[in-house]
Coordinates of C-alpha atoms and ligand atoms in Angstrom, one line a residue:
Chain X
M178 CA -32.1 -177.1 -8.1
A179 CA -30.8 -179.4 -5.4
E180 CA -31.9 -182.9 -5.3
K181 CA -34.9 -183.9 -3.4
E182 CA -35.4 -186.9 -1.2
L183 CA -38.5 -188.6 -0.2
M184 CA -38.8 -188.5 3.7
Y185 CA -41.3 -189.2 6.5
G186 CA -41.9 -186.1 8.6
N187 CA -40.5 -187.6 11.7
H188 CA -37.3 -188.7 9.8
A189 CA -37.0 -185.2 8.2
L190 CA -37.1 -183.8 11.7
V191 CA -34.2 -186.0 12.8
E192 CA -32.1 -185.0 9.6
G193 CA -32.9 -181.4 10.3
V194 CA -31.7 -181.7 14.0
I195 CA -28.5 -183.4 13.0
H196 CA -28.1 -180.9 10.2
A197 CA -28.5 -178.0 12.6
G198 CA -25.4 -179.4 14.5
C199 CA -27.4 -180.9 17.4
R200 CA -25.6 -183.8 19.1
F201 CA -27.7 -184.3 22.3
F202 CA -31.2 -186.1 22.3
A203 CA -33.0 -187.3 25.4
G204 CA -36.5 -188.7 25.2
Y205 CA -39.2 -191.2 26.3
P206 CA -41.2 -193.3 23.8
I207 CA -44.7 -192.0 23.0
T208 CA -46.9 -192.4 19.9
P209 CA -47.2 -190.7 17.3
Q210 CA -43.5 -189.8 17.3
N211 CA -41.7 -192.9 17.9
E212 CA -40.0 -192.9 14.5
S213 CA -38.1 -189.9 15.5
P214 CA -36.2 -191.2 18.5
E215 CA -35.9 -194.7 16.9
Y216 CA -34.2 -193.1 13.8
M217 CA -32.5 -190.6 16.0
S218 CA -30.8 -193.5 18.0
I219 CA -29.2 -194.8 14.9
R220 CA -28.3 -191.4 13.4
M221 CA -26.7 -190.0 16.8
N222 CA -24.7 -193.1 16.8
E223 CA -23.3 -192.5 13.3
V224 CA -22.6 -188.9 14.1
G225 CA -21.1 -189.5 17.5
G226 CA -23.8 -187.8 19.3
V227 CA -25.5 -188.6 22.5
F228 CA -28.8 -190.5 22.5
L229 CA -30.6 -191.3 25.8
Q230 CA -33.7 -193.0 26.2
T231 CA -34.8 -191.8 29.6
E232 CA -37.0 -193.0 32.5
S233 CA -39.6 -190.3 31.7
E234 CA -40.1 -187.0 29.9
I235 CA -39.4 -185.2 33.3
A236 CA -35.8 -186.8 33.2
A237 CA -35.6 -185.9 29.4
I238 CA -36.4 -182.2 29.8
N239 CA -33.9 -182.0 32.9
M240 CA -31.1 -183.7 30.8
L241 CA -31.7 -181.1 28.1
F242 CA -31.2 -178.5 30.9
G243 CA -27.9 -179.8 31.8
A244 CA -26.7 -180.5 28.3
A245 CA -27.7 -177.1 27.2
A246 CA -26.2 -175.5 30.2
A247 CA -23.0 -177.1 29.4
G248 CA -23.1 -175.8 25.8
A249 CA -24.9 -178.5 23.8
R250 CA -27.4 -178.0 21.2
A251 CA -29.9 -180.3 22.9
M252 CA -33.3 -181.6 22.0
T253 CA -36.2 -183.8 22.8
S254 CA -39.2 -185.0 21.0
S255 CA -42.5 -186.1 22.6
S256 CA -46.2 -185.9 22.3
S257 CA -48.9 -184.1 24.3
P258 CA -48.9 -186.1 27.4
G259 CA -45.2 -186.1 27.6
I260 CA -45.0 -182.5 26.9
S261 CA -47.3 -181.8 29.9
L262 CA -44.8 -183.7 32.1
M263 CA -42.0 -181.4 30.8
Q264 CA -43.6 -178.1 31.8
E265 CA -41.9 -177.7 35.3
G266 CA -38.5 -178.2 33.6
L267 CA -39.5 -175.8 30.7
S268 CA -40.3 -173.2 33.3
Y269 CA -37.0 -173.6 35.0
I270 CA -35.1 -173.4 31.6
A271 CA -36.9 -170.4 30.7
G272 CA -36.3 -168.9 34.0
A273 CA -32.6 -169.6 33.7
D274 CA -32.5 -168.2 30.1
V275 CA -31.1 -171.5 28.6
P276 CA -31.8 -172.4 24.9
V277 CA -33.2 -175.8 24.3
L278 CA -35.5 -177.3 21.5
V279 CA -38.7 -179.3 22.5
V280 CA -40.6 -181.0 19.7
N281 CA -44.4 -181.7 20.3
I282 CA -45.9 -184.0 17.8
A283 CA -49.3 -183.4 19.4
R284 CA -52.1 -185.9 19.7
G285 CA -55.9 -185.6 20.8
G286 CA -56.5 -184.9 24.4
P287 CA -57.0 -184.1 27.2
G288 CA -55.9 -187.0 29.1
L289 CA -54.6 -190.0 27.4
G290 CA -57.0 -188.9 24.5
N291 CA -55.9 -190.6 21.3
I292 CA -53.0 -190.7 18.9
A293 CA -54.7 -188.7 16.1
P294 CA -53.4 -185.5 14.9
A295 CA -54.5 -182.4 17.1
Q296 CA -53.9 -178.8 17.8
S297 CA -55.2 -178.9 21.2
D298 CA -51.8 -177.9 22.9
Y299 CA -51.6 -174.4 21.6
F300 CA -52.4 -172.8 24.8
Q301 CA -49.8 -174.8 26.5
A302 CA -47.4 -174.0 23.9
V303 CA -47.8 -170.2 23.5
K304 CA -49.1 -169.2 26.8
S305 CA -46.2 -170.7 29.1
G306 CA -47.4 -174.1 30.0
G307 CA -45.5 -174.2 33.1
H308 CA -45.5 -171.8 36.2
G309 CA -44.3 -168.2 36.1
D310 CA -44.3 -165.5 33.5
Y311 CA -42.4 -166.8 30.5
H312 CA -42.7 -167.6 26.8
T313 CA -41.3 -170.1 24.5
I314 CA -40.6 -169.4 20.9
V315 CA -43.1 -171.7 18.9
L316 CA -42.7 -172.8 15.4
A317 CA -45.5 -174.5 13.6
P318 CA -44.3 -176.5 10.3
N319 CA -46.9 -177.6 7.7
S320 CA -44.9 -179.7 5.5
V321 CA -42.0 -182.3 5.6
Q322 CA -39.6 -179.6 4.2
E323 CA -40.4 -177.5 7.2
M324 CA -40.0 -180.4 9.6
F325 CA -36.4 -180.5 8.2
E326 CA -35.8 -176.8 8.3
F327 CA -37.4 -175.7 11.5
P328 CA -34.9 -177.3 14.0
R329 CA -32.1 -175.1 12.8
L330 CA -34.3 -172.0 12.7
A331 CA -35.5 -173.0 16.3
F332 CA -31.9 -173.5 17.4
E333 CA -30.9 -170.1 16.0
L334 CA -33.7 -168.2 17.5
A335 CA -33.3 -170.1 20.8
E336 CA -29.6 -169.2 21.1
K337 CA -30.0 -165.7 19.7
Y338 CA -32.4 -164.9 22.7
R339 CA -31.3 -167.5 25.2
N340 CA -34.8 -168.9 25.3
P341 CA -36.5 -172.4 24.9
A342 CA -38.1 -173.0 21.5
L343 CA -40.8 -175.5 20.6
I344 CA -41.6 -177.1 17.3
L345 CA -45.5 -177.7 17.4
A346 CA -46.6 -180.2 14.8
D347 CA -48.9 -183.4 14.8
G348 CA -48.8 -187.0 13.9
L349 CA -50.1 -186.3 10.3
L350 CA -47.0 -184.2 9.7
G351 CA -44.9 -186.6 11.3
Q352 CA -46.0 -189.6 9.4
M353 CA -46.7 -188.4 5.9
M354 CA -44.1 -188.6 3.1
E355 CA -42.9 -185.6 1.0
P356 CA -39.8 -184.7 -1.1
V357 CA -37.4 -182.7 1.0
E358 CA -34.7 -180.6 -0.4
I359 CA -31.5 -180.4 2.0
K360 CA -30.7 -176.7 2.0
G361 CA -27.5 -175.2 3.3
E362 CA -24.4 -176.9 4.8
P363 CA -24.6 -179.0 7.8
I364 CA -23.3 -177.4 10.9
D365 CA -20.4 -178.9 12.8
P366 CA -21.1 -178.3 16.4
K367 CA -17.4 -177.9 17.1
T368 CA -17.6 -174.6 15.3
L369 CA -20.2 -173.1 17.4
P370 CA -18.6 -170.3 19.4
E371 CA -18.4 -170.8 23.3
Q372 CA -20.8 -168.6 25.1
D373 CA -19.9 -166.6 28.2
W374 CA -22.7 -168.3 30.3
W375 CA -21.7 -172.0 29.3
L376 CA -20.7 -174.2 32.3
T377 CA -17.5 -175.7 31.3
G378 CA -15.4 -175.9 34.5
C379 CA -14.1 -172.6 35.9
K380 CA -10.5 -172.8 34.4
G381 CA -9.0 -169.3 34.5
R382 CA -12.0 -167.5 35.2
E383 CA -14.6 -166.7 37.8
K384 CA -17.2 -169.4 38.5
R385 CA -20.5 -169.4 36.6
V386 CA -23.9 -170.1 37.9
I387 CA -27.1 -171.1 35.9
R388 CA -30.2 -170.6 38.1
S389 CA -33.7 -169.5 37.9
Y390 CA -34.3 -168.2 41.4
D391 CA -33.5 -164.8 43.1
L392 CA -34.7 -164.4 46.7
R393 CA -33.3 -161.1 47.2
P394 CA -36.3 -158.4 47.5
G395 CA -37.2 -156.8 44.2
K396 CA -34.4 -158.6 42.2
L397 CA -36.7 -161.3 40.7
E398 CA -39.0 -158.7 39.4
E399 CA -36.0 -156.7 37.8
W400 CA -34.9 -159.9 36.2
N401 CA -38.3 -160.7 34.8
W402 CA -38.6 -157.2 33.4
R403 CA -35.3 -157.6 31.7
R404 CA -36.7 -160.9 30.3
W405 CA -39.9 -158.9 29.1
E406 CA -37.5 -156.7 27.2
K407 CA -36.2 -159.8 25.4
Y408 CA -39.8 -160.8 24.8
Q409 CA -40.6 -157.5 23.3
K410 CA -37.6 -157.9 20.8
I411 CA -38.9 -161.2 19.8
L412 CA -42.4 -160.0 19.2
K413 CA -41.1 -157.2 17.2
N414 CA -38.6 -159.0 15.1
E415 CA -39.6 -162.7 14.7
Q416 CA -43.0 -162.8 13.6
R417 CA -43.1 -165.3 10.7
Y418 CA -46.0 -166.3 8.6
E419 CA -47.0 -167.4 4.9
D420 CA -49.8 -165.7 3.1
I421 CA -51.8 -167.0 0.1
K422 CA -53.8 -164.9 -2.1
I423 CA -54.4 -162.1 0.5
D424 CA -54.2 -159.0 -1.9
D425 CA -57.6 -159.1 -3.2
A426 CA -59.2 -161.4 -0.4
D427 CA -62.5 -160.2 1.2
I428 CA -62.5 -163.4 3.4
L429 CA -59.4 -164.4 5.3
I430 CA -58.8 -167.9 6.7
V431 CA -56.3 -168.0 9.6
A432 CA -54.9 -171.6 10.1
Y433 CA -51.6 -173.1 11.0
G434 CA -50.0 -176.5 10.5
T435 CA -52.1 -179.2 9.3
S436 CA -55.2 -177.0 9.4
A437 CA -53.5 -174.6 7.0
R438 CA -52.9 -177.4 4.6
V439 CA -56.5 -178.3 4.6
A440 CA -57.5 -174.7 4.5
E441 CA -55.4 -174.1 1.5
A442 CA -57.3 -176.9 -0.4
G443 CA -60.7 -175.2 0.7
L444 CA -59.2 -171.9 -0.5
R445 CA -58.5 -173.4 -3.9
I446 CA -62.1 -174.7 -4.3
A447 CA -63.5 -171.3 -3.4
R448 CA -61.1 -169.5 -5.8
Q449 CA -62.2 -171.8 -8.7
K450 CA -65.7 -170.6 -7.9
G451 CA -64.4 -167.0 -8.1
L452 CA -64.7 -166.3 -4.4
K453 CA -62.0 -164.1 -3.0
V454 CA -60.5 -166.0 -0.2
G455 CA -57.1 -165.5 1.2
L456 CA -55.0 -167.6 3.7
L457 CA -52.7 -166.3 6.6
R458 CA -50.6 -169.2 8.0
P459 CA -48.8 -168.3 11.2
I460 CA -45.5 -170.0 11.3
T461 CA -44.4 -168.6 14.6
L462 CA -47.3 -169.2 16.9
W463 CA -45.2 -167.3 19.4
P464 CA -44.6 -164.5 18.5
F465 CA -48.0 -164.6 16.9
P466 CA -48.0 -162.6 13.5
S467 CA -49.9 -159.9 14.9
D468 CA -48.7 -157.1 12.8
I469 CA -49.9 -158.5 9.5
L470 CA -53.1 -159.7 10.9
S471 CA -53.9 -156.4 12.4
E472 CA -53.2 -154.8 9.0
L473 CA -55.4 -157.2 7.2
S474 CA -58.2 -156.8 9.7
K475 CA -58.4 -153.1 8.8
R476 CA -59.8 -154.0 5.4
I477 CA -61.1 -157.6 5.6
E478 CA -64.4 -158.1 7.1
D479 CA -64.7 -161.8 7.5
I480 CA -62.0 -163.9 9.2
L481 CA -62.4 -167.7 9.5
V482 CA -60.1 -169.4 11.9
V483 CA -59.6 -173.2 11.3
E484 CA -58.2 -175.4 14.2
M485 CA -58.0 -178.9 15.3
S486 CA -59.1 -178.0 18.8
L487 CA -62.3 -176.4 20.5
G488 CA -60.8 -173.0 19.6
Q489 CA -57.4 -171.7 21.1
M490 CA -55.6 -169.7 18.5
I491 CA -59.0 -168.0 17.9
E492 CA -58.4 -166.1 21.1
D493 CA -55.1 -164.5 19.9
V494 CA -56.9 -163.8 16.5
K495 CA -59.6 -162.0 18.6
L496 CA -57.0 -160.0 20.6
V497 CA -55.3 -158.8 17.6
V498 CA -58.4 -158.0 15.5
E499 CA -60.1 -155.9 18.3
G500 CA -63.5 -156.2 17.0
R501 CA -62.7 -155.0 13.6
S502 CA -63.6 -158.1 11.6
K503 CA -66.3 -160.9 12.3
I504 CA -64.7 -164.0 13.5
H505 CA -65.9 -167.3 12.3
F506 CA -64.7 -170.6 13.5
I507 CA -64.3 -174.4 12.3
G508 CA -63.0 -176.5 15.0
H509 CA -62.3 -180.3 15.5
P510 CA -61.2 -181.3 19.0
G511 CA -60.2 -184.7 20.1
G512 CA -58.2 -185.7 16.9
G513 CA -60.8 -184.8 14.3
L514 CA -59.7 -183.3 11.0
P515 CA -61.3 -180.5 9.0
N516 CA -61.9 -181.1 5.2
A517 CA -61.7 -178.9 2.3
Q518 CA -65.3 -179.2 1.5
E519 CA -66.4 -178.2 4.9
I520 CA -64.2 -175.1 4.6
Y521 CA -65.7 -174.2 1.3
N522 CA -69.1 -174.7 2.7
K523 CA -68.5 -172.3 5.5
I524 CA -67.1 -169.7 3.2
L525 CA -70.3 -169.9 1.1
E526 CA -72.2 -169.5 4.3
I527 CA -70.1 -166.4 5.4
R528 CA -70.5 -165.0 1.7
S529 CA -74.3 -165.4 1.8
K530 CA -74.5 -163.4 5.0
K531 CA -72.5 -160.4 3.5
Chain Z
M177 CA -0.3 -162.5 60.7
K178 CA -0.4 -166.1 59.5
L179 CA -3.6 -167.7 58.7
L180 CA -4.0 -171.0 60.5
F181 CA -7.5 -171.9 59.7
G182 CA -9.8 -170.4 57.1
R183 CA -12.2 -171.0 54.3
P184 CA -11.0 -173.4 51.7
A185 CA -10.8 -171.8 48.1
G186 CA -13.4 -174.4 47.2
L187 CA -16.0 -172.3 49.0
T188 CA -17.1 -168.9 48.3
D189 CA -16.8 -166.0 50.8
I190 CA -20.7 -165.6 51.1
N191 CA -22.0 -166.5 54.5
Q192 CA -24.0 -169.6 54.6
R193 CA -27.6 -169.4 55.7
Y194 CA -27.7 -172.8 57.5
C195 CA -28.9 -173.2 61.1
P196 CA -26.4 -173.6 63.9
G197 CA -25.6 -177.2 64.3
C198 CA -26.6 -178.2 60.7
G199 CA -24.7 -180.9 58.9
H200 CA -25.0 -179.2 55.6
G201 CA -22.2 -176.7 56.6
I202 CA -19.8 -179.4 57.5
V203 CA -20.3 -181.5 54.1
H204 CA -19.9 -178.2 52.3
R205 CA -16.6 -177.7 53.9
L206 CA -15.3 -181.2 53.1
I207 CA -16.3 -180.9 49.4
G208 CA -14.7 -177.2 49.5
E209 CA -11.5 -178.8 50.7
L210 CA -11.6 -181.6 48.3
L211 CA -12.0 -179.4 45.3
V212 CA -8.7 -177.6 46.1
E213 CA -6.8 -180.8 47.5
M214 CA -7.6 -182.8 44.5
N215 CA -7.0 -180.0 42.2
I216 CA -10.5 -180.3 40.5
R217 CA -12.1 -177.0 41.3
E218 CA -11.6 -175.7 37.8
K219 CA -13.1 -178.8 36.1
T220 CA -16.0 -179.4 38.5
I221 CA -19.8 -178.6 37.8
G222 CA -22.0 -178.9 40.8
V223 CA -25.7 -179.5 40.8
A224 CA -27.8 -177.7 43.6
P225 CA -31.3 -179.1 44.5
V226 CA -34.3 -177.7 46.0
G227 CA -34.1 -177.9 49.8
C228 CA -32.0 -176.2 52.4
S229 CA -29.0 -176.7 50.1
V230 CA -30.7 -174.7 47.3
F231 CA -28.1 -171.9 47.8
A232 CA -25.2 -174.5 47.2
D233 CA -24.9 -172.8 43.9
E234 CA -23.6 -169.7 45.7
Y235 CA -21.6 -171.5 48.3
F236 CA -19.3 -173.8 46.1
N237 CA -16.7 -172.0 44.3
C238 CA -16.9 -173.8 41.1
D239 CA -19.4 -173.8 38.1
M240 CA -22.9 -174.6 39.4
I241 CA -26.4 -175.0 38.3
Q242 CA -29.7 -175.0 40.5
V243 CA -32.4 -177.3 39.2
P244 CA -35.9 -178.6 39.9
H245 CA -36.7 -180.4 43.0
G246 CA -35.4 -184.1 42.5
R247 CA -34.1 -183.7 39.0
A248 CA -30.5 -183.1 39.7
P249 CA -29.3 -186.7 38.6
A250 CA -30.9 -186.0 35.2
V251 CA -29.3 -182.5 34.8
A252 CA -26.0 -184.0 36.0
T253 CA -26.4 -186.7 33.3
G254 CA -26.9 -184.1 30.6
I255 CA -23.9 -182.1 31.8
K256 CA -21.6 -185.1 32.1
R257 CA -22.5 -186.6 28.6
T258 CA -21.9 -183.2 27.2
R259 CA -18.6 -182.6 29.2
P260 CA -17.2 -186.1 30.1
D261 CA -13.9 -184.4 31.0
C262 CA -15.7 -182.4 33.8
M263 CA -16.3 -183.5 37.3
V264 CA -19.9 -183.5 38.0
F265 CA -21.5 -184.0 41.4
T266 CA -25.1 -183.5 42.7
Y267 CA -25.9 -182.3 46.3
Q268 CA -29.2 -183.5 47.4
G269 CA -31.4 -183.9 50.5
D270 CA -33.5 -186.9 51.2
G271 CA -36.8 -185.3 50.1
D272 CA -35.2 -184.3 46.9
L273 CA -33.4 -187.7 46.2
A274 CA -35.6 -190.4 47.7
A275 CA -39.2 -188.9 47.3
I276 CA -39.8 -186.6 44.3
G277 CA -36.6 -187.7 42.6
T278 CA -36.7 -191.4 43.2
A279 CA -37.0 -192.4 39.6
E280 CA -34.1 -190.1 38.5
M281 CA -32.0 -191.6 41.3
I282 CA -32.6 -195.1 40.4
H283 CA -32.1 -194.8 36.8
V284 CA -29.0 -192.7 37.1
A285 CA -27.5 -195.6 39.2
A286 CA -28.8 -198.2 36.8
R287 CA -27.0 -196.5 34.0
N288 CA -23.9 -196.4 36.0
E289 CA -23.5 -192.6 34.9
N290 CA -20.3 -191.5 35.8
I291 CA -21.3 -188.8 38.3
T292 CA -21.3 -188.5 42.1
I293 CA -24.4 -188.0 44.3
I294 CA -23.7 -186.5 47.8
F295 CA -26.8 -187.4 49.6
I296 CA -27.6 -185.6 52.8
N297 CA -29.9 -187.9 55.0
N298 CA -31.4 -185.8 57.8
A299 CA -34.5 -187.8 58.1
I300 CA -36.7 -184.7 57.6
Y301 CA -37.8 -182.0 55.1
G302 CA -35.7 -179.2 56.6
M303 CA -36.5 -176.3 54.2
T304 CA -40.3 -176.7 54.0
G305 CA -40.6 -176.9 58.1
G306 CA -39.8 -180.4 59.3
Q307 CA -42.3 -182.5 57.5
L308 CA -42.1 -186.3 57.1
A309 CA -39.4 -187.4 54.8
P310 CA -39.0 -190.7 53.2
T311 CA -36.1 -191.3 55.4
T312 CA -38.1 -190.2 58.7
L313 CA -37.6 -193.1 61.2
P314 CA -40.8 -195.3 62.4
G315 CA -42.0 -193.4 65.5
M316 CA -40.0 -190.1 64.7
R317 CA -42.1 -186.9 64.9
S318 CA -42.3 -184.4 62.3
T319 CA -44.7 -181.7 61.5
T320 CA -46.9 -184.1 59.4
S321 CA -46.4 -187.0 61.8
V322 CA -46.9 -185.1 65.2
K323 CA -47.5 -188.4 67.1
G324 CA -44.6 -190.1 65.4
R325 CA -44.4 -192.0 62.1
D326 CA -47.0 -194.5 62.0
V327 CA -45.9 -197.2 59.7
V328 CA -49.3 -198.4 59.2
T329 CA -50.6 -195.3 57.6
Q330 CA -47.4 -193.5 56.6
G331 CA -45.1 -196.6 55.6
Y332 CA -41.5 -197.5 56.2
P333 CA -38.5 -195.2 55.5
I334 CA -36.3 -195.9 52.4
K335 CA -32.8 -197.0 52.9
V336 CA -31.2 -195.5 49.7
C337 CA -27.8 -197.4 49.9
E338 CA -29.5 -200.6 50.4
L339 CA -32.0 -200.0 47.7
L340 CA -29.5 -198.8 45.1
N341 CA -27.3 -201.9 46.0
A342 CA -29.8 -204.1 44.7
L343 CA -29.0 -202.7 41.1
D344 CA -26.0 -204.0 39.2
G345 CA -25.2 -200.5 37.9
P346 CA -23.5 -198.6 40.9
Y347 CA -19.9 -198.6 41.4
Y348 CA -19.4 -197.3 44.8
L349 CA -21.9 -196.9 47.7
E350 CA -21.1 -195.7 51.1
R351 CA -23.1 -194.7 54.2
V352 CA -21.2 -192.2 56.5
A353 CA -22.1 -189.5 59.1
V354 CA -21.0 -186.2 60.2
D355 CA -21.8 -186.4 63.9
I356 CA -18.2 -186.7 65.4
P357 CA -14.8 -186.0 64.1
R358 CA -13.9 -189.5 63.4
N359 CA -17.0 -189.9 61.2
I360 CA -16.3 -186.6 59.4
I361 CA -12.9 -187.7 58.5
K362 CA -14.3 -190.9 57.1
T363 CA -17.0 -188.9 55.1
K364 CA -14.2 -186.7 53.5
K365 CA -12.4 -190.0 52.7
A366 CA -15.5 -191.5 51.1
I367 CA -16.3 -188.3 49.0
K368 CA -12.7 -188.3 48.0
T369 CA -12.8 -191.9 47.0
A370 CA -16.1 -191.2 44.9
F371 CA -14.5 -188.1 43.2
Q372 CA -11.5 -190.2 42.3
Y373 CA -13.5 -193.1 40.8
Q374 CA -15.3 -190.5 38.6
L375 CA -12.0 -188.9 37.4
D376 CA -10.9 -192.6 36.7
N377 CA -14.2 -193.1 34.7
K378 CA -15.3 -196.0 36.9
G379 CA -18.9 -194.8 37.0
F380 CA -21.6 -194.0 39.5
S381 CA -21.1 -193.3 43.2
L382 CA -23.5 -192.3 46.0
I383 CA -22.2 -191.1 49.3
E384 CA -25.1 -191.1 52.0
I385 CA -24.3 -188.8 54.8
L386 CA -26.3 -189.0 58.1
S387 CA -26.5 -185.3 58.9
M388 CA -27.9 -183.1 61.8
C389 CA -31.1 -181.0 61.5
P390 CA -31.5 -179.6 64.9
T391 CA -34.3 -177.3 63.8
G392 CA -36.3 -179.9 62.0
W393 CA -35.8 -182.3 64.8
G394 CA -36.6 -179.8 67.6
V395 CA -33.5 -180.5 69.6
T396 CA -30.2 -178.8 70.4
P397 CA -27.2 -179.1 68.1
V398 CA -25.5 -181.4 70.8
Q399 CA -28.6 -183.6 71.2
A400 CA -28.8 -183.9 67.4
K401 CA -25.3 -185.4 67.1
K402 CA -26.1 -187.9 69.9
W403 CA -29.1 -188.9 68.2
I404 CA -27.4 -189.8 65.0
A405 CA -24.9 -192.1 67.0
E406 CA -27.6 -193.6 69.3
V407 CA -30.6 -193.9 66.9
M408 CA -30.2 -193.0 63.5
A409 CA -27.0 -195.0 62.8
N410 CA -28.8 -198.0 64.2
Y411 CA -31.5 -197.9 61.5
Y412 CA -29.1 -196.7 58.7
P413 CA -25.9 -198.7 59.5
L414 CA -22.7 -197.0 58.4
G415 CA -20.2 -198.4 56.0
E416 CA -19.4 -199.4 52.6
L417 CA -22.1 -201.2 50.7
R418 CA -20.7 -201.5 47.3
N419 CA -17.1 -201.0 46.0
R420 CA -16.5 -202.5 42.6
A421 CA -12.8 -201.6 42.9
K422 CA -12.4 -203.9 45.8
E423 CA -14.5 -206.6 44.2
A424 CA -12.2 -206.5 41.3
K425 CA -9.2 -207.4 43.3
Ligands
TPP282 C1 -42.1 -179.6 42.7 C2 -41.8 -179.0 44.2 N1 -42.5 -179.6 45.0 C3 -42.3 -179.1 46.5 C4 -41.5 -178.1 46.6 C5 -41.2 -177.7 48.0 N2 -40.0 -178.1 48.7 C6 -39.0 -177.3 48.8 S1 -37.6 -178.0 49.8 C7 -38.6 -179.4 49.9 C8 -38.0 -180.6 50.8 C9 -36.7 -180.5 51.1 O1 -36.3 -181.7 51.8 P1 -35.0 -182.4 51.7 O2 -34.8 -182.7 50.3 O3 -35.0 -183.4 52.6 O4 -33.8 -181.2 51.9 P2 -33.5 -180.4 53.3 O5 -34.2 -179.3 53.2 O6 -33.8 -181.4 54.5 O7 -32.0 -180.2 53.2 C10 -39.9 -179.3 49.3 C11 -41.0 -180.4 49.5 C12 -40.8 -177.7 45.5 N3 -39.8 -176.6 45.6 N4 -41.0 -178.1 44.3
SF4_283 S1 -33.7 -176.7 58.7 FE1 -32.2 -178.5 59.1 S2 -31.2 -179.0 57.3 FE2 -32.2 -176.8 57.1 S3 -30.6 -175.4 57.5 FE3 -31.7 -175.8 59.4 S4 -30.7 -177.5 60.4 FE4 -29.9 -177.4 58.3

C-alpha cells in the first residue's frame, strides 16, 4: 500500500488541486477555508502556477471564466456568502459551457450566519444558484481522502461535459486531520490536449467566440435543449454514491458529507443492537443518485434523511421516492451538528412505530 | 476593380447594429485596423462587455469572449495570466466600467495587469435606453434625470482617468475623443501606443474615448459631435494623464 500522509482537509484539497494539474487559483479570503488559499499561495509559487488574491469573489469567478476560456484548469475556493456572490458569474460560465472548479466550504447561514459547518447551501449548489436553466456538477466529499481526490474527478467531469463543477464541503471537513493516500500520478498541465474551443489567438484558424447569449429568435431555446441533452447524459452516467449495509436494511439513512459520517456512527450503534439500518451516501449531489434510491425505496419502508439544514436534500429524496417510503428527518440548521445518539434514538422511534 | 476603401481584416463582415452617428463604430474600425497593421490579429483575445457593444464579440475578427456586466477586467486578467503571450483588451462602456465594474477597474489598474482597456465614455447608458451614467454631466438630461442631473441627489460624475491616475499601478492613461478627424487620428495613435506597451510587457493601459451617443442624448449626429467639443471635453479634458515611458526618460 502507498504511504499515507496526515493532512488537514483544506491542505489535502490544495494538494489534490495541484495533483490534478490545476495551475490557476483566484479567490478572496473567508473563514472557514482560509487555510486553502494560504497554502495554495505557497504551492502555486512552487509549481509555477498563478495565485491571485482578488478584490472580491465576483472578480474571482470571472477570472476563472477567463482562465478556463483560455484553456487553464482553473479553480476558486470560498464559503457560503462568497459563493452567493459568484452566482452571476457561474451562470455565464454554465451558459458558455466552460469547465471550472468552485469549492464551497459551507458555513451557517443565511446572511453572515456563522462559521460553523453547515449544509444549507444544497439548494444553491444543485438547483442552479444563479439565473437561467442550468446545472453544475456537485461533488460532496466526506473525508480528507476525498478532499484530495475530488478535485481531479471534478476537473475530469467538468471537462468531459464542458460544465462547471462544484465541491460542496464544510469547515469540519476542511479543518480536520486524517491520513491521505496520494493515489495516481500527478498531472502535468502541459500534457492536457488543446480543445477546439479554447481562446488562444486565432493563428492559422477561424476566430473563436465564447459567449452565453444568442438573441436570434428561437436559437437560445435550441441551445438550451442541447444543454439539456448533456444534462441527461450526466444524469444517466455520473451518479455516484457510497452504500453501507443496505442489503438487509429495513431502515435507510440518506445523508452526505459530514452528516453521513455522523449517520454512519449512528448506524453502528443501531447495528450493535441488532437493528437493520443501512446508509446511502450521495457523492454526487447533482446528478443525485436517483437510480439506487429509487430501487431501495421499492423495498425499504422507512427512510431517514439527516442534514445540517432545515431540510433541502430531503426534497430530492421525496421526488425520487414518490411516496413509496415514509420519509423521516433530522435537521440542524445554522451550523448545528447532528450526533450519533440522536440518530440512534430516531431509529428506535421509527422502529417502534413499525 | 481596385478596392480603395473597405473593411479592415480586423473586423468581420457582419453588419454592425450601432445607431447612425454612434462613436462605437468608429472605435471598432480603429481597433480593427490596428489588429492588422500591428500584425497582432492572430494573437489577440478581446473581451466584450454588456452594453451596446455586447456584440463586439461578433464584430472583431479575433478570438473573443463576452462576459458579465462590469467584469471584463477580471476575465481579461484570467486570460492574460493564462496566455501571457496573447494581446488582451477589454472594450467597455461607462456603465460597465465605472458603475457596476468599478472595483474590477480599480484593482486591475492597481495590479498594473498587462492588459488594455478601451473605455467608451458616452456619458449615458446606451443599451438600456439613456439612463443616468456615472459619467453623465451635471445638469445633463437622461431618462432617469429628466430635469438634468441634480448633483445634490444624484452626485457627481466620475472622471475615470483622473481617478486611476491616483494609483501607482497604471502605466499609461490617456483621454481622447472621436468627434472630429484630428481627434480620431489621435485616438488611433493612443490605442496603438497602449497595445504596443502591452506587447512590450509594460503593463496596464486605459484609453478613455469621448464618444457620441446621439440616440441616448436625443440629438442629431452632427449636434452630438459638436456637444463633445463644446461641452463634454470641457468637463473631461483630453490628453495624456500618465505615461511611464516618458517619465522614465
Ligand atoms: C447585472 C446586470 N445589471 C444590469 C444589466 C442591464 N444593462 C445592460 S447594458 C447596461 C448599461 C450599459 O451602459 P454602458 O456601459 O454605458 O454602455 P453603452 O450601452 O452606453 O455603450 C445595463 C445597466 C445587465 N445586463 N446586467
Ligand atoms: S444607443 Fe448610443 S451607444 Fe448605443 S448604439 Fe445607439 S448611439 Fe451608440
